[in-house]
C-alpha positions as YAML, in Angstrom:
chain: A
units: angstrom
residues:
- id: 1
  name: UNK
  ca: [-44.92, 95.62, -49.64]
- id: 2
  name: UNK
  ca: [-41.49, 96.94, -50.53]
- id: 3
  name: UNK
  ca: [-39.49, 94.39, -52.51]
- id: 4
  name: UNK
  ca: [-36.04, 95.99, -52.33]
- id: 5
  name: UNK
  ca: [-33.93, 94.47, -49.58]
- id: 6
  name: UNK
  ca: [-30.77, 96.52, -50.06]
- id: 7
  name: UNK
  ca: [-30.31, 99.69, -52.10]
- id: 8
  name: UNK
  ca: [-26.81, 99.58, -53.66]
- id: 9
  name: UNK
  ca: [-26.97, 103.30, -54.50]
- id: 10
  name: UNK
  ca: [-27.26, 104.16, -50.82]
- id: 11
  name: UNK
  ca: [-24.23, 101.98, -50.03]
- id: 12
  name: UNK
  ca: [-22.26, 103.53, -52.87]
- id: 13
  name: UNK
  ca: [-23.06, 107.01, -51.60]
- id: 14
  name: UNK
  ca: [-22.06, 106.09, -48.07]
- id: 15
  name: UNK
  ca: [-18.82, 104.57, -49.29]
- id: 16
  name: UNK
  ca: [-17.98, 107.82, -51.09]
- id: 17
  name: UNK
  ca: [-18.75, 109.99, -48.10]
- id: 18
  name: UNK
  ca: [-17.30, 107.75, -45.38]
- id: 19
  name: UNK
  ca: [-14.19, 106.62, -47.33]
- id: 20
  name: UNK
  ca: [-11.93, 104.75, -44.88]
- id: 21
  name: UNK
  ca: [-14.58, 104.75, -42.15]
- id: 22
  name: UNK
  ca: [-17.10, 102.89, -44.33]
- id: 23
  name: UNK
  ca: [-16.19, 99.38, -43.04]
- id: 24
  name: UNK
  ca: [-16.52, 100.64, -39.45]
- id: 25
  name: UNK
  ca: [-19.96, 102.05, -40.31]
- id: 26
  name: UNK
  ca: [-21.05, 98.63, -41.63]
- id: 27
  name: UNK
  ca: [-19.69, 96.89, -38.51]
- id: 28
  name: UNK
  ca: [-21.51, 99.32, -36.24]
- id: 29
  name: UNK
  ca: [-24.76, 98.88, -38.17]
- id: 30
  name: UNK
  ca: [-24.55, 95.09, -37.97]
- id: 31
  name: UNK
  ca: [-23.77, 95.10, -34.23]
- id: 32
  name: UNK
  ca: [-26.47, 97.66, -33.40]
- id: 33
  name: UNK
  ca: [-29.02, 95.91, -35.59]
- id: 34
  name: UNK
  ca: [-28.42, 92.56, -33.91]
- id: 35
  name: UNK
  ca: [-29.00, 94.22, -30.53]
- id: 36
  name: UNK
  ca: [-32.18, 95.87, -31.78]
- id: 37
  name: UNK
  ca: [-33.55, 92.58, -33.13]
- id: 38
  name: UNK
  ca: [-32.87, 90.96, -29.76]
- id: 39
  name: UNK
  ca: [-34.55, 93.90, -27.98]
- id: 40
  name: UNK
  ca: [-37.60, 93.55, -30.23]
- id: 41
  name: UNK
  ca: [-37.84, 89.85, -29.38]
- id: 42
  name: UNK
  ca: [-37.69, 90.59, -25.65]
- id: 43
  name: UNK
  ca: [-40.26, 93.40, -25.87]
- id: 44
  name: UNK
  ca: [-42.73, 91.60, -28.13]
- id: 45
  name: UNK
  ca: [-45.56, 92.04, -25.60]
- id: 46
  name: UNK
  ca: [-44.79, 95.70, -24.80]
- id: 47
  name: UNK
  ca: [-46.26, 97.88, -27.57]
- id: 48
  name: UNK
  ca: [-44.67, 101.11, -26.30]
- id: 49
  name: UNK
  ca: [-41.18, 99.59, -26.14]
- id: 50
  name: UNK
  ca: [-41.64, 98.00, -29.57]
- id: 51
  name: UNK
  ca: [-42.56, 101.38, -31.03]
- id: 52
  name: UNK
  ca: [-39.48, 103.06, -29.57]
- id: 53
  name: UNK
  ca: [-37.11, 100.33, -30.74]
- id: 54
  name: UNK
  ca: [-38.76, 100.22, -34.17]
- id: 55
  name: UNK
  ca: [-38.40, 104.00, -34.55]
- id: 56
  name: UNK
  ca: [-34.66, 103.87, -33.94]
- id: 57
  name: UNK
  ca: [-34.18, 100.75, -36.07]
- id: 58
  name: UNK
  ca: [-36.19, 102.34, -38.92]
- id: 59
  name: UNK
  ca: [-33.79, 105.29, -39.03]
- id: 60
  name: UNK
  ca: [-30.58, 103.31, -39.07]
- id: 61
  name: UNK
  ca: [-31.95, 100.79, -41.59]
- id: 62
  name: UNK
  ca: [-33.12, 103.53, -43.92]
- id: 63
  name: UNK
  ca: [-29.81, 105.38, -43.65]
- id: 64
  name: UNK
  ca: [-27.93, 102.23, -44.65]
- id: 65
  name: UNK
  ca: [-30.19, 101.26, -47.52]
- id: 66
  name: UNK
  ca: [-32.06, 98.35, -45.92]
- id: 67
  name: UNK
  ca: [-35.28, 99.47, -47.59]
- id: 68
  name: UNK
  ca: [-37.61, 96.61, -46.70]
- id: 69
  name: UNK
  ca: [-36.28, 96.43, -43.14]
- id: 70
  name: UNK
  ca: [-36.91, 100.15, -42.68]
- id: 71
  name: UNK
  ca: [-40.43, 99.71, -44.10]
- id: 72
  name: UNK
  ca: [-41.20, 96.88, -41.68]
- id: 73
  name: UNK
  ca: [-39.90, 98.96, -38.77]
- id: 74
  name: UNK
  ca: [-42.10, 101.84, -39.90]
- id: 75
  name: UNK
  ca: [-45.12, 99.53, -39.87]
- id: 76
  name: UNK
  ca: [-44.25, 98.25, -36.40]
- id: 77
  name: UNK
  ca: [-43.77, 101.79, -35.11]
- id: 78
  name: UNK
  ca: [-47.15, 102.87, -36.51]
- id: 79
  name: UNK
  ca: [-49.05, 99.78, -35.42]
- id: 80
  name: UNK
  ca: [-47.57, 99.84, -31.91]
- id: 81
  name: UNK
  ca: [-49.46, 103.07, -31.22]
- id: 82
  name: UNK
  ca: [-52.79, 101.31, -31.65]
- id: 83
  name: UNK
  ca: [-51.51, 97.97, -30.34]
- id: 84
  name: UNK
  ca: [-54.45, 96.37, -32.11]
- id: 85
  name: UNK
  ca: [-52.55, 94.31, -34.66]
- id: 86
  name: UNK
  ca: [-50.46, 91.21, -34.02]
- id: 87
  name: UNK
  ca: [-47.20, 92.98, -33.27]
- id: 88
  name: UNK
  ca: [-45.41, 89.67, -32.69]
- id: 89
  name: UNK
  ca: [-45.92, 88.75, -36.34]
- id: 90
  name: UNK
  ca: [-44.25, 92.02, -37.40]
- id: 91
  name: UNK
  ca: [-41.36, 91.37, -35.02]
- id: 92
  name: UNK
  ca: [-40.94, 87.97, -36.69]
- id: 93
  name: UNK
  ca: [-40.92, 89.60, -40.14]
- id: 94
  name: UNK
  ca: [-38.27, 92.11, -39.01]
- id: 95
  name: UNK
  ca: [-36.22, 89.26, -37.55]
- id: 96
  name: UNK
  ca: [-36.40, 87.32, -40.84]
- id: 97
  name: UNK
  ca: [-35.60, 90.40, -42.93]
- id: 98
  name: UNK
  ca: [-32.52, 91.20, -40.85]
- id: 99
  name: UNK
  ca: [-31.43, 87.56, -41.21]
- id: 100
  name: UNK
  ca: [-31.73, 88.03, -44.97]
- id: 101
  name: UNK
  ca: [-29.85, 91.34, -45.27]
- id: 102
  name: UNK
  ca: [-27.15, 90.61, -42.70]
- id: 103
  name: UNK
  ca: [-25.12, 88.39, -45.08]
- id: 104
  name: UNK
  ca: [-25.47, 91.06, -47.79]
- id: 105
  name: UNK
  ca: [-23.85, 93.61, -45.48]
- id: 106
  name: UNK
  ca: [-21.22, 91.08, -44.44]
- id: 107
  name: UNK
  ca: [-20.32, 90.53, -48.10]
- id: 108
  name: UNK
  ca: [-20.14, 94.28, -48.58]
- id: 109
  name: UNK
  ca: [-17.86, 94.45, -45.56]
- id: 110
  name: UNK
  ca: [-15.62, 91.69, -46.94]
- id: 111
  name: UNK
  ca: [-15.02, 93.74, -50.08]
- id: 112
  name: UNK
  ca: [-12.83, 95.95, -47.91]
- id: 113
  name: UNK
  ca: [-10.90, 93.00, -46.42]
- id: 114
  name: UNK
  ca: [-9.68, 94.20, -43.07]
...
C-alpha cells in the first residue's frame, strides 16, 4: 500500500504554475472531491458507477498530489470491473483517506489567506 498521503512537490509545482489561481484550484479540488466521495457512498452497490466515479477521482487526486487517495481510487476502478471484491470496503477506505487529506489541503489553502 502507498504510504504517502500528500506529495508536497506536486503542490509546489502546481503553486508555481498556477500562481494566483492556486487557491482557487485547491477550493475546486476540495469541493469536487467532497461530491465524489458522496457519489461513491450513494453508488456503493453499483460496480459500474463506482468504476466511473473512481476513474475521475483518481485523476484529480493524482494531479493534486493525493497519492494514497489516487491509489485507492485506482484499486476501486480496477476491482469494479470484476465486481468480485468487497467494493464497499474500498469506498470506506477512500472516504477515510479523503477525511485525512482534506485538512492538509485546507491548511495549504490557509497559507494564501484569502
